[in-house]
Coordinates of C-alpha atoms in Angstrom, one line a residue:
X1266 CA 2.5 -0.7 9.1
X1267 CA 2.5 -2.7 12.3
X1268 CA 0.3 -5.6 13.2
X1269 CA -1.9 -3.4 15.5
X1270 CA -2.6 -0.9 12.7
X1271 CA -3.6 -3.7 10.3
X1272 CA -5.9 -5.2 13.0
X1273 CA -7.5 -1.8 13.5
X1274 CA -7.9 -1.5 9.7
X1275 CA -5.8 1.5 9.2
X1276 CA -2.5 2.3 7.5
X1277 CA -0.7 5.7 7.3
X1278 CA -0.1 7.1 3.8
X1279 CA 3.0 9.0 4.8
X1280 CA 5.1 9.5 7.9
X1281 CA 3.4 12.3 9.9
X1282 CA 0.3 12.4 7.6
X1283 CA -2.8 12.1 9.9
X1284 CA -4.9 10.7 7.1
X1285 CA -5.3 7.0 7.6
X1286 CA -6.0 4.5 4.8
X1287 CA -8.7 2.0 5.8
X1288 CA -7.5 -1.5 5.1
X1289 CA -9.9 -3.4 2.7
X1290 CA -11.9 -0.1 2.4
X1291 CA -12.5 2.5 -0.3
X1292 CA -9.5 4.1 -2.1
X1293 CA -8.2 7.3 -0.6
X1294 CA -7.4 10.3 -2.8
X1295 CA -3.9 11.9 -2.4
X1296 CA -1.8 14.5 -4.1
X1297 CA 1.9 15.3 -4.1
X1298 CA 3.8 17.9 -6.0
X1299 CA 4.3 15.4 -8.9
X1300 CA 1.4 13.0 -8.7
X1301 CA -2.4 13.1 -8.1
X1302 CA -4.4 9.9 -7.6
X1303 CA -5.7 7.4 -5.1
X1304 CA -4.5 4.4 -3.2
X1305 CA -6.2 1.3 -1.7
X1306 CA -4.7 -1.4 0.5
X1307 CA -6.0 -4.9 1.0
X1308 CA -4.8 -7.4 3.6
X1309 CA -5.7 -11.1 3.6
X1310 CA -7.1 -12.9 6.6
X1311 CA -9.5 -10.2 7.8
X1312 CA -13.3 -10.5 7.8
X1313 CA -13.3 -7.6 5.3
X1314 CA -10.7 -9.1 3.0
X1315 CA -12.1 -9.3 -0.6
X1316 CA -12.1 -13.1 -1.5
X1317 CA -11.5 -12.5 -5.2
X1318 CA -8.1 -10.8 -4.4
X1319 CA -6.7 -13.6 -2.3
X1320 CA -8.5 -16.9 -3.2
X1321 CA -5.9 -19.4 -4.5
X1322 CA -3.1 -16.9 -4.0
X1323 CA -0.2 -16.8 -1.6
X1324 CA -0.1 -13.0 -1.3
X1325 CA -0.9 -11.4 2.0
X1326 CA -1.3 -7.8 0.8
X1327 CA -2.6 -6.1 -2.4
X1328 CA -1.9 -2.4 -2.9
X1329 CA -3.4 -0.4 -5.8
X1330 CA -2.3 3.0 -6.8
X1331 CA -4.0 4.8 -9.6
X1332 CA -3.5 8.3 -10.9
X1333 CA -1.5 10.6 -13.2
X1334 CA 1.8 12.4 -13.0
X1335 CA 1.3 16.2 -13.2
X1336 CA 4.2 16.5 -15.7
X1337 CA 5.8 14.2 -18.1
X1338 CA 8.6 12.0 -16.7
X1339 CA 10.7 9.3 -18.1
X1340 CA 9.5 5.8 -17.3
X1341 CA 12.8 4.8 -15.8
X1342 CA 12.5 7.7 -13.3
X1343 CA 9.3 6.4 -11.8
X1344 CA 9.9 4.1 -8.8
X1345 CA 7.5 2.2 -6.7
X1346 CA 8.1 -0.1 -3.7
X1347 CA 7.7 -0.6 0.0
X1348 CA 9.6 0.9 2.9
X1349 CA 10.4 -1.4 5.8
X1350 CA 11.3 0.1 9.1
X1351 CA 12.7 -3.1 10.6
X1352 CA 15.1 -5.6 9.1
X1353 CA 13.3 -8.4 7.1
X1354 CA 13.4 -11.9 8.6
X1355 CA 13.2 -15.3 7.1
X1356 CA 14.3 -14.2 3.6
X1357 CA 15.0 -16.9 1.0
X1358 CA 18.6 -17.7 0.3
X1359 CA 20.3 -15.2 -2.1

């Protein structure tokens, strides 16, 4: 997500998916061929930021995904993470 999307309060769930996820809003239901659930995204520093998620914490984002896999899978086959379109800057030393 870019800064303008966060300031507008919307994130895209998937490339090309027109459904926007309202930042600091209600969870949005989604379904794929393997998973059915909901996702919510929270960003610190906005008027709508829930204080209990960020007070006393250094985190700037908080993402919650809840749901069920439609078929049984091995735990080591389940992956989560972020996709960054630009190279990360100011990384700590390796």
